[in-house]
């Protein structure tokens, strides 16, 4: 997906936005009629904003915030957004994500450390009409997020200030707002106080292409998105304005004299009985009037048939936290509650709490919050004292990942949905919000609640950056974030920092405001060891546990363990010029690889060449998908094998490093920055499916993994070894009973008849249930290349695949049907291999009929698949109709030995 901006001579901005849409409507937003002051709202009226550098105007906030103030020479602004995104949209600077445009040494976009804070210090201004429905009510203005210091004015009056990127703050504007008339809001936003600069790894001066994580560390003195100073997995030299701006929504809404704030529902669930649950509700009541008020607070949970009320008297201006407990209200005891479970473990049942406060017979305020009833805890009562998580009393093996925010905050509801839907498809069960990133939106957490992900939340500290200069600011941001997120059942674990031992003590805050979730001070303590590998390595090294130079990593709980996958060629063409793309310009490729951090132009390139010398960029990237597919699946399968106490050593979980691309990268993940899936998604989906059969490429054994809390009786497991000419060299099968949440390791030991094997051959594994229905299958390609041990090239999973280029061409019989429904287009594609040849590594893609560009994001139930002779497959695809360029789309098929074709649609 691209951001395209057009500018006319009147300097008005027209935005074609499929990506940069920050307005996130969610369940926990203000109630009733709400004005969202956004340039690109999800729905409803758009409010134009303008911007001007503070140093370029002598006018005061009182003057600028008057509706009639002249803004003839002000520029359009994106709100929510950042200063740099607005400047790019206005044509002042080039697109940072293309080629070498963002490289600091090129000086195409000024870095705040070079030009000073004032360069990105802007006034932002908008006007709006206040609804007549706000008449005779208290009117509030809420800021959901600014970065970094905001000075706020409305109609000539100063409302106050906000400091810190993660502070949500509300102002009473009743005495300043013009009901039914024109209002003007003006906000000056200062950049971070300590932007930091680059720093070499050594004591010598900074090399042109060298920077430590977090630069010189000064960025850590702020409470902000620390990775904007540069990090090894993204743009190593950072984001030029450090993401200065109004980056979340500004809202205006009304209430009666008594308001409800920060509701919290706390569940108590007995283990292992799981019934009954006790629900304790707390909410802050504020009397904004100067008179005493006697009010009625009502609470309803319709799903549990709960409706209770309580009378309360509030003094003038009083703010009080009111609690409704099961001891006081027996209705808050729920027999046989419907529990919330993680993905693959059970349903994600959710309840809705609705609160109202009534004053003199009229509803003064009302709020609602979704919540789930579940018990999540962890301990280190394991053989190696590693941390293990439990959900509703059952052990949970973590197969998680590290969530990274979009580097320039170019996010949207659609982007968040796409990434989390891909996450669910992959089978990931935990997401870590890494300490160098951000606290994600309410919409993000709403989807995690619905999709069954646990969330590990860190609080903006890292071992690479300095201690916050103002701990009061830090604590205020922590308090605000906890209050905002604590009702989400997906929020599972609090961690103060990423790899930082000296931290501000937030545990008392967490216990006071929450108290239902575990906590540890840093990411590498308390039963969680250090991470690695982070880069592409020979996947054979996952099997002998040698992929990290730090020693054994596949043991205990590893918070960072990963590899990479190349993006598709269509995405690479958006990322850089044709001249940089092929032949490969190493400088540009490395810049989009964290300065070469992930080995994409070295070790990954070497692995691609094991499939034969690439003829062109299309051939190179297709083989790059093969390399990434193998690496991802092998990584996950080795953690599967060692799950809990079933493998060679005890493991309790892993968090893949890292989950999503913050910028366009040649080292993509399960999908690339443009939201086009890579082969890694589908091979991860295969490895993390609920029931999975897998092959060990060193032991030559077959194992079966069960991720469900139920057992399976009389499963049939089938193994086939097939040569290039499709002759079956060896076939074995067995029956087994598979316990719940277990692994049956090494159930088949395979003596490979090496003298009968072609240089490249194939393994097919299948699992059938007690009714002989296929419930899982896995397809591998393997070579006769020998593995010579750690830090070598080759082995049956990495080297010796040149003869795949000699596969006999195959043809698939295909058909497709489509329909449009609820704003989405759905395809059902049927494919059959009626030939005697393997149809190897096939990719379906939906493209716009006019120019054959990809429709993106599109959700394929499977892709990059192979079909043996006689096999068939049905794949479904869906996507938003608004993401099409025109009314016509088509489905194309391409494969390693299958001629590209357009599939006829009905």
Tab-separated table of N, CA and C in Angstrom, residues 12 55 66 151 282 285 288 290 296 347 384 419 485 487 504 532 546 616 619 717 768 865:
chain	number	residue	atom	x	y	z
A	12	UNK	N	-3.461	23.504	-1.156
A	12	UNK	CA	-4.369	22.613	-0.445
A	12	UNK	C	-3.960	21.187	-0.718
A	55	UNK	N	8.824	29.275	15.097
A	55	UNK	CA	9.821	30.340	14.933
A	55	UNK	C	9.482	31.296	13.795
A	66	UNK	N	-7.871	32.343	18.005
A	66	UNK	CA	-9.094	33.098	17.729
A	66	UNK	C	-9.594	32.712	16.334
A	151	UNK	N	1.205	22.603	24.067
A	151	UNK	CA	0.643	23.782	24.719
A	151	UNK	C	-0.667	24.081	24.001
A	282	UNK	N	-14.993	-1.052	39.571
A	282	UNK	CA	-14.620	0.240	40.138
A	282	UNK	C	-14.699	1.299	39.052
A	285	UNK	N	-16.022	8.599	39.913
A	285	UNK	CA	-17.111	9.556	39.728
A	285	UNK	C	-16.583	10.949	40.055
A	288	UNK	N	-18.476	17.648	38.639
A	288	UNK	CA	-17.885	18.848	38.052
A	288	UNK	C	-18.670	20.102	38.395
A	290	UNK	N	-20.655	22.821	41.226
A	290	UNK	CA	-20.345	23.476	42.498
A	290	UNK	C	-21.418	23.227	43.546
A	296	UNK	N	-27.369	8.166	41.151
A	296	UNK	CA	-27.546	6.720	41.108
A	296	UNK	C	-26.605	6.140	40.064
A	347	UNK	N	-12.726	-20.705	22.982
A	347	UNK	CA	-13.333	-19.487	22.436
A	347	UNK	C	-12.877	-18.238	23.182
A	384	UNK	N	14.225	-25.950	34.743
A	384	UNK	CA	15.364	-25.046	34.589
A	384	UNK	C	15.071	-23.653	35.128
A	419	UNK	N	-2.626	-6.739	9.805
A	419	UNK	CA	-1.484	-7.369	10.460
A	419	UNK	C	-1.928	-8.366	11.530
A	485	UNK	N	-5.781	0.537	29.359
A	485	UNK	CA	-5.696	-0.810	28.778
A	485	UNK	C	-6.125	-1.941	29.709
A	487	UNK	N	-8.658	-3.226	31.117
A	487	UNK	CA	-9.849	-4.068	30.970
A	487	UNK	C	-9.725	-5.128	29.884
A	504	UNK	N	12.932	3.041	36.771
A	504	UNK	CA	12.002	3.626	37.738
A	504	UNK	C	11.072	2.526	38.253
A	532	UNK	N	18.530	-14.067	20.753
A	532	UNK	CA	19.346	-14.410	19.586
A	532	UNK	C	19.031	-15.844	19.179
A	546	UNK	N	22.582	-24.460	17.446
A	546	UNK	CA	23.838	-23.718	17.365
A	546	UNK	C	23.696	-22.399	16.617
A	616	UNK	N	17.585	-13.251	-13.073
A	616	UNK	CA	17.083	-11.881	-13.026
A	616	UNK	C	16.463	-11.644	-11.655
A	619	UNK	N	13.633	-14.143	-10.783
A	619	UNK	CA	14.156	-15.447	-10.387
A	619	UNK	C	14.769	-15.374	-8.984
A	717	UNK	N	-0.659	-41.593	11.063
A	717	UNK	CA	0.402	-40.733	10.571
A	717	UNK	C	1.095	-41.441	9.416
A	768	UNK	N	-4.229	-38.273	9.789
A	768	UNK	CA	-5.657	-38.556	9.614
A	768	UNK	C	-6.281	-38.829	10.979
A	865	UNK	N	2.234	-23.130	-2.343
A	865	UNK	CA	1.908	-24.527	-2.095
A	865	UNK	C	2.438	-25.397	-3.232
